[in-house]
mmCIF file of C-alpha atoms in Angstrom:
data_model
loop_
_atom_site.group_PDB
_atom_site.id
_atom_site.type_symbol
_atom_site.label_atom_id
_atom_site.label_comp_id
_atom_site.label_asym_id
_atom_site.label_seq_id
_atom_site.Cartn_x
_atom_site.Cartn_y
_atom_site.Cartn_z
ATOM 1 C CA UNK A 1 -12.208 -44.523 -28.549
ATOM 2 C CA UNK A 2 -12.284 -40.739 -28.387
ATOM 3 C CA UNK A 3 -15.969 -40.575 -29.185
ATOM 4 C CA UNK A 4 -17.137 -37.519 -31.106
ATOM 5 C CA UNK A 5 -14.524 -34.791 -31.346
ATOM 6 C CA UNK A 6 -15.240 -31.217 -32.312
ATOM 7 C CA UNK A 7 -12.938 -28.342 -33.111
ATOM 8 C CA UNK A 8 -12.361 -25.663 -32.166
ATOM 9 C CA UNK A 9 -13.771 -25.652 -28.644
ATOM 10 C CA UNK A 10 -14.257 -21.901 -28.590
ATOM 11 C CA UNK A 11 -14.423 -19.293 -31.315
ATOM 12 C CA UNK A 12 -15.044 -15.565 -31.486
ATOM 13 C CA UNK A 13 -16.121 -14.004 -34.763
ATOM 14 C CA UNK A 14 -17.354 -10.617 -35.930
ATOM 15 C CA UNK A 15 -20.743 -9.999 -37.461
ATOM 16 C CA UNK A 16 -20.748 -10.649 -41.196
ATOM 17 C CA UNK A 17 -17.859 -13.077 -41.079
ATOM 18 C CA UNK A 18 -17.947 -16.725 -42.001
ATOM 19 C CA UNK A 19 -17.093 -19.657 -39.763
ATOM 20 C CA UNK A 20 -16.348 -23.356 -40.202
ATOM 21 C CA UNK A 21 -16.783 -25.876 -37.422
ATOM 22 C CA UNK A 22 -15.461 -29.405 -37.624
ATOM 23 C CA UNK A 23 -16.586 -32.762 -36.301
ATOM 24 C CA UNK A 24 -15.109 -36.248 -36.290
ATOM 25 C CA UNK A 25 -17.692 -38.926 -35.544
ATOM 26 C CA UNK A 26 -17.339 -41.803 -33.162
ATOM 27 C CA UNK A 27 -15.522 -44.769 -34.643
ATOM 28 C CA UNK A 28 -17.974 -46.954 -36.524
ATOM 29 C CA UNK A 29 -20.540 -44.184 -36.995
ATOM 30 C CA UNK A 30 -21.337 -42.906 -40.449
ATOM 31 C CA UNK A 31 -24.040 -40.292 -39.872
ATOM 32 C CA UNK A 32 -23.432 -36.820 -38.509
ATOM 33 C CA UNK A 33 -26.055 -34.405 -37.238
ATOM 34 C CA UNK A 34 -25.591 -30.825 -36.102
ATOM 35 C CA UNK A 35 -27.516 -29.033 -33.399
ATOM 36 C CA UNK A 36 -27.506 -25.436 -32.200
ATOM 37 C CA UNK A 37 -27.920 -24.801 -28.478
ATOM 38 C CA UNK A 38 -28.374 -21.179 -27.526
ATOM 39 C CA UNK A 39 -27.554 -20.246 -23.948
ATOM 40 C CA UNK A 40 -30.191 -21.588 -21.599
ATOM 41 C CA UNK A 41 -32.106 -23.245 -24.416
ATOM 42 C CA UNK A 42 -32.568 -26.748 -25.717
ATOM 43 C CA UNK A 43 -30.624 -28.059 -28.709
ATOM 44 C CA UNK A 44 -32.222 -27.362 -32.092
ATOM 45 C CA UNK A 45 -31.666 -29.642 -35.086
ATOM 46 C CA UNK A 46 -29.808 -27.988 -37.957
ATOM 47 C CA UNK A 47 -29.191 -30.798 -40.437
ATOM 48 C CA UNK A 48 -27.942 -34.331 -40.898
ATOM 49 C CA UNK A 49 -25.403 -35.827 -43.268
ATOM 50 C CA UNK A 50 -25.182 -39.392 -44.475
ATOM 51 C CA UNK A 51 -23.219 -40.745 -47.427
ATOM 52 C CA UNK A 52 -21.865 -37.240 -48.007
ATOM 53 C CA UNK A 53 -25.306 -35.799 -48.624
ATOM 54 C CA UNK A 54 -27.612 -33.621 -46.564
ATOM 55 C CA UNK A 55 -30.490 -35.932 -45.694
ATOM 56 C CA UNK A 56 -32.609 -33.820 -43.381
ATOM 57 C CA UNK A 57 -32.734 -30.185 -42.470
ATOM 58 C CA UNK A 58 -34.276 -28.237 -39.639
ATOM 59 C CA UNK A 59 -35.645 -24.729 -39.718
ATOM 60 C CA UNK A 60 -32.388 -22.897 -40.376
ATOM 61 C CA UNK A 61 -31.592 -20.434 -43.171
ATOM 62 C CA UNK A 62 -29.355 -21.196 -46.120
ATOM 63 C CA UNK A 63 -26.545 -19.346 -44.383
ATOM 64 C CA UNK A 64 -26.044 -22.637 -42.580
ATOM 65 C CA UNK A 65 -24.468 -25.258 -44.785
ATOM 66 C CA UNK A 66 -22.463 -28.374 -44.293
ATOM 67 C CA UNK A 67 -20.375 -31.039 -45.781
ATOM 68 C CA UNK A 68 -19.482 -34.636 -45.067
ATOM 69 C CA UNK A 69 -16.238 -36.197 -46.204
ATOM 70 C CA UNK A 70 -15.549 -39.782 -47.280
ATOM 71 C CA UNK A 71 -14.128 -40.532 -43.828
ATOM 72 C CA UNK A 72 -17.509 -39.472 -42.350
ATOM 73 C CA UNK A 73 -16.166 -36.333 -40.716
ATOM 74 C CA UNK A 74 -18.224 -33.218 -41.212
ATOM 75 C CA UNK A 75 -18.078 -29.453 -41.334
ATOM 76 C CA UNK A 76 -20.684 -26.879 -40.473
ATOM 77 C CA UNK A 77 -20.359 -23.542 -42.244
ATOM 78 C CA UNK A 78 -22.183 -20.394 -41.292
ATOM 79 C CA UNK A 79 -22.003 -17.338 -43.558
ATOM 80 C CA UNK A 80 -22.826 -13.712 -42.827
ATOM 81 C CA UNK A 81 -22.771 -14.267 -39.083
ATOM 82 C CA UNK A 82 -25.387 -12.567 -36.934
ATOM 83 C CA UNK A 83 -25.256 -11.870 -33.231
ATOM 84 C CA UNK A 84 -28.056 -14.418 -32.841
ATOM 85 C CA UNK A 85 -25.806 -17.153 -34.162
ATOM 86 C CA UNK A 86 -23.913 -17.111 -30.881
ATOM 87 C CA UNK A 87 -24.475 -20.550 -29.398
ATOM 88 C CA UNK A 88 -22.994 -23.921 -28.592
ATOM 89 C CA UNK A 89 -22.890 -26.025 -31.739
ATOM 90 C CA UNK A 90 -23.186 -29.717 -31.076
ATOM 91 C CA UNK A 91 -22.215 -32.507 -33.370
ATOM 92 C CA UNK A 92 -23.803 -35.918 -32.900
ATOM 93 C CA UNK A 93 -22.899 -39.095 -34.695
ATOM 94 C CA UNK A 94 -24.864 -42.283 -35.172
ATOM 95 C CA UNK A 95 -24.940 -45.406 -37.263
ATOM 96 C CA UNK A 96 -27.400 -45.306 -40.123
ATOM 97 C CA UNK A 97 -29.774 -46.665 -41.040
ATOM 98 C CA UNK A 98 -30.381 -46.905 -37.342
ATOM 99 C CA UNK A 99 -33.278 -44.548 -37.722
ATOM 100 C CA UNK A 100 -33.376 -43.938 -34.032
ATOM 101 C CA UNK A 101 -32.269 -40.777 -32.291
ATOM 102 C CA UNK A 102 -31.166 -42.782 -29.314
ATOM 103 C CA UNK A 103 -28.145 -43.960 -31.233
ATOM 104 C CA UNK A 104 -26.612 -40.517 -30.990
ATOM 105 C CA UNK A 105 -23.258 -39.822 -29.395
ATOM 106 C CA UNK A 106 -22.745 -36.120 -28.816
ATOM 107 C CA UNK A 107 -19.548 -34.133 -28.894
ATOM 108 C CA UNK A 108 -18.649 -31.484 -26.359
ATOM 109 C CA UNK A 109 -19.525 -28.738 -28.764
ATOM 110 C CA UNK A 110 -18.001 -25.582 -30.184
ATOM 111 C CA UNK A 111 -18.871 -22.376 -28.365
ATOM 112 C CA UNK A 112 -19.304 -19.663 -31.006
ATOM 113 C CA UNK A 113 -19.509 -16.048 -29.927
ATOM 114 C CA UNK A 114 -20.387 -13.413 -32.509
ATOM 115 C CA UNK A 115 -19.510 -9.840 -31.568
ATOM 116 C CA UNK B 1 -45.060 -31.127 -35.929
ATOM 117 C CA UNK B 2 -43.554 -32.956 -33.055
ATOM 118 C CA UNK B 3 -43.427 -31.181 -29.738
ATOM 119 C CA UNK B 4 -42.041 -32.000 -26.324
ATOM 120 C CA UNK B 5 -43.124 -30.218 -23.151
ATOM 121 C CA UNK B 6 -41.254 -30.183 -19.874
ATOM 122 C CA UNK B 7 -43.299 -27.934 -17.602
ATOM 123 C CA UNK B 8 -40.844 -27.300 -14.780
ATOM 124 C CA UNK B 9 -37.643 -25.504 -15.591
ATOM 125 C CA UNK B 10 -36.031 -25.903 -12.155
ATOM 126 C CA UNK B 11 -36.546 -28.661 -9.649
ATOM 127 C CA UNK B 12 -34.907 -28.712 -6.237
ATOM 128 C CA UNK B 13 -35.093 -31.850 -4.129
ATOM 129 C CA UNK B 14 -33.413 -33.058 -0.979
ATOM 130 C CA UNK B 15 -31.026 -35.969 -1.080
ATOM 131 C CA UNK B 16 -32.943 -39.179 -0.576
ATOM 132 C CA UNK B 17 -36.251 -37.716 -1.737
ATOM 133 C CA UNK B 18 -38.031 -38.990 -4.852
ATOM 134 C CA UNK B 19 -37.564 -37.199 -8.143
ATOM 135 C CA UNK B 20 -40.068 -37.030 -10.969
ATOM 136 C CA UNK B 21 -39.495 -35.040 -14.130
ATOM 137 C CA UNK B 22 -42.544 -34.641 -16.309
ATOM 138 C CA UNK B 23 -42.475 -34.922 -20.061
ATOM 139 C CA UNK B 24 -45.437 -34.747 -22.402
ATOM 140 C CA UNK B 25 -45.308 -34.965 -26.128
ATOM 141 C CA UNK B 26 -47.493 -34.383 -29.117
ATOM 142 C CA UNK B 27 -46.887 -36.361 -32.255
ATOM 143 C CA UNK B 28 -49.173 -38.274 -34.549
ATOM 144 C CA UNK B 29 -46.691 -40.833 -35.820
ATOM 145 C CA UNK B 30 -44.707 -43.519 -34.036
ATOM 146 C CA UNK B 31 -42.407 -41.621 -31.744
ATOM 147 C CA UNK B 32 -39.421 -42.809 -29.845
ATOM 148 C CA UNK B 33 -38.853 -41.093 -26.526
ATOM 149 C CA UNK B 34 -35.575 -40.474 -24.778
ATOM 150 C CA UNK B 35 -34.131 -38.790 -21.755
ATOM 151 C CA UNK B 36 -30.767 -37.091 -22.157
ATOM 152 C CA UNK B 37 -28.687 -35.702 -19.299
ATOM 153 C CA UNK B 38 -26.094 -32.968 -19.267
ATOM 154 C CA UNK B 39 -23.919 -32.801 -16.154
ATOM 155 C CA UNK B 40 -22.031 -29.608 -15.422
ATOM 156 C CA UNK B 41 -19.243 -29.060 -17.955
ATOM 157 C CA UNK B 42 -19.916 -32.389 -19.635
ATOM 158 C CA UNK B 43 -21.393 -33.386 -22.944
ATOM 159 C CA UNK B 44 -24.992 -34.342 -23.538
ATOM 160 C CA UNK B 45 -25.441 -38.074 -23.031
ATOM 161 C CA UNK B 46 -28.238 -40.561 -23.383
ATOM 162 C CA UNK B 47 -29.812 -41.607 -20.107
ATOM 163 C CA UNK B 48 -32.831 -43.683 -21.163
ATOM 164 C CA UNK B 49 -34.784 -44.680 -24.241
ATOM 165 C CA UNK B 50 -38.274 -46.040 -23.999
ATOM 166 C CA UNK B 51 -37.732 -49.082 -26.186
ATOM 167 C CA UNK B 52 -35.024 -50.449 -23.897
ATOM 168 C CA UNK B 53 -37.220 -50.341 -20.782
ATOM 169 C CA UNK B 54 -34.150 -50.415 -18.566
ATOM 170 C CA UNK B 55 -33.098 -48.589 -15.436
ATOM 171 C CA UNK B 56 -30.000 -46.409 -15.609
ATOM 172 C CA UNK B 57 -28.465 -44.875 -12.471
ATOM 173 C CA UNK B 58 -31.700 -45.713 -10.663
ATOM 174 C CA UNK B 59 -33.836 -43.767 -13.141
ATOM 175 C CA UNK B 60 -36.818 -45.261 -14.925
ATOM 176 C CA UNK B 61 -39.274 -43.880 -17.438
ATOM 177 C CA UNK B 62 -42.442 -45.420 -18.805
ATOM 178 C CA UNK B 63 -44.030 -44.408 -22.052
ATOM 179 C CA UNK B 64 -47.755 -43.814 -21.620
ATOM 180 C CA UNK B 65 -49.232 -43.470 -25.069
ATOM 181 C CA UNK B 66 -52.699 -42.742 -23.733
ATOM 182 C CA UNK B 67 -51.468 -39.745 -21.785
ATOM 183 C CA UNK B 68 -48.659 -39.029 -24.273
ATOM 184 C CA UNK B 69 -46.195 -38.856 -21.425
ATOM 185 C CA UNK B 70 -42.714 -40.135 -20.661
ATOM 186 C CA UNK B 71 -42.015 -39.067 -17.107
ATOM 187 C CA UNK B 72 -38.612 -39.729 -15.564
ATOM 188 C CA UNK B 73 -38.510 -41.057 -12.002
ATOM 189 C CA UNK B 74 -35.999 -41.967 -9.351
ATOM 190 C CA UNK B 75 -37.057 -43.065 -5.858
ATOM 191 C CA UNK B 76 -34.077 -41.638 -3.963
ATOM 192 C CA UNK B 77 -32.181 -38.644 -5.331
ATOM 193 C CA UNK B 78 -28.403 -38.475 -4.965
ATOM 194 C CA UNK B 79 -26.201 -35.392 -5.103
ATOM 195 C CA UNK B 80 -24.603 -36.629 -8.319
ATOM 196 C CA UNK B 81 -28.024 -36.452 -9.983
ATOM 197 C CA UNK B 82 -27.768 -32.661 -10.114
ATOM 198 C CA UNK B 83 -27.812 -31.900 -13.829
ATOM 199 C CA UNK B 84 -29.908 -30.683 -16.741
ATOM 200 C CA UNK B 85 -32.333 -33.290 -18.063
ATOM 201 C CA UNK B 86 -33.856 -33.141 -21.525
ATOM 202 C CA UNK B 87 -36.748 -35.181 -22.777
ATOM 203 C CA UNK B 88 -36.515 -35.767 -26.517
ATOM 204 C CA UNK B 89 -38.596 -37.296 -29.265
ATOM 205 C CA UNK B 90 -37.643 -38.882 -32.550
ATOM 206 C CA UNK B 91 -39.880 -40.212 -35.252
ATOM 207 C CA UNK B 92 -38.963 -43.836 -35.887
ATOM 208 C CA UNK B 93 -36.899 -43.876 -39.036
ATOM 209 C CA UNK B 94 -36.250 -40.165 -38.806
ATOM 210 C CA UNK B 95 -33.180 -40.009 -36.602
ATOM 211 C CA UNK B 96 -33.569 -36.367 -35.666
ATOM 212 C CA UNK B 97 -34.352 -35.286 -32.150
ATOM 213 C CA UNK B 98 -36.815 -32.686 -30.930
ATOM 214 C CA UNK B 99 -35.882 -31.653 -27.400
ATOM 215 C CA UNK B 100 -37.976 -30.252 -24.603
ATOM 216 C CA UNK B 101 -36.716 -27.138 -22.851
ATOM 217 C CA UNK B 102 -35.108 -29.159 -20.109
ATOM 218 C CA UNK B 103 -35.295 -29.526 -16.343
ATOM 219 C CA UNK B 104 -32.482 -28.259 -14.143
ATOM 220 C CA UNK B 105 -32.362 -30.593 -11.157
ATOM 221 C CA UNK B 106 -30.604 -29.512 -7.987
ATOM 222 C CA UNK B 107 -30.197 -32.093 -5.251
ATOM 223 C CA UNK B 108 -29.756 -30.479 -1.860
ATOM 224 C CA UNK B 109 -27.455 -32.381 0.516
#
């Protein structure tokens, strides 16, 4: 079992561009959550997808959007990139309706650098 | 709003010495508390959750609802314990985590 896989591992984009990050959940998991971890900071919850719908959202602007596919994989899209969007983006999968954050399995993340 | 406080950013201890990482939380509902660990160049992984009441890698943590704390303890630190430790809170049925700012633990040989 490969666990949670994220791609790409690293990415460099220019301000104003758009980016798409991808996540494949752990086998047997059907819920995907995304977190942003700025350098030296704790992870911050972006949103969560279950049954192909956004179920919860953190305090992030509409420039951040996502999608979940029938195979439970997910994408995170960020439009109009800002320098402040530079961070490690973590994907975490879990089995709903577990309802417990402890069921998370995290991926290794995508390091996004905006220049 | 839920909030998790980890007061010490960096903690250095000698090998064999006890380790205690403090975590306090504020939340009015029924929280679940967790400790996550991030070793160098590795992914974030679950260390402990309060409902399991188990010991992992020698670490234990007890939820004290009166003091709203969930401190992480280990009686004898090992070099492999050097890592970043995050205390996190989830509202039962919510499945989203609020993390503290983390403790960087350095175990000195």
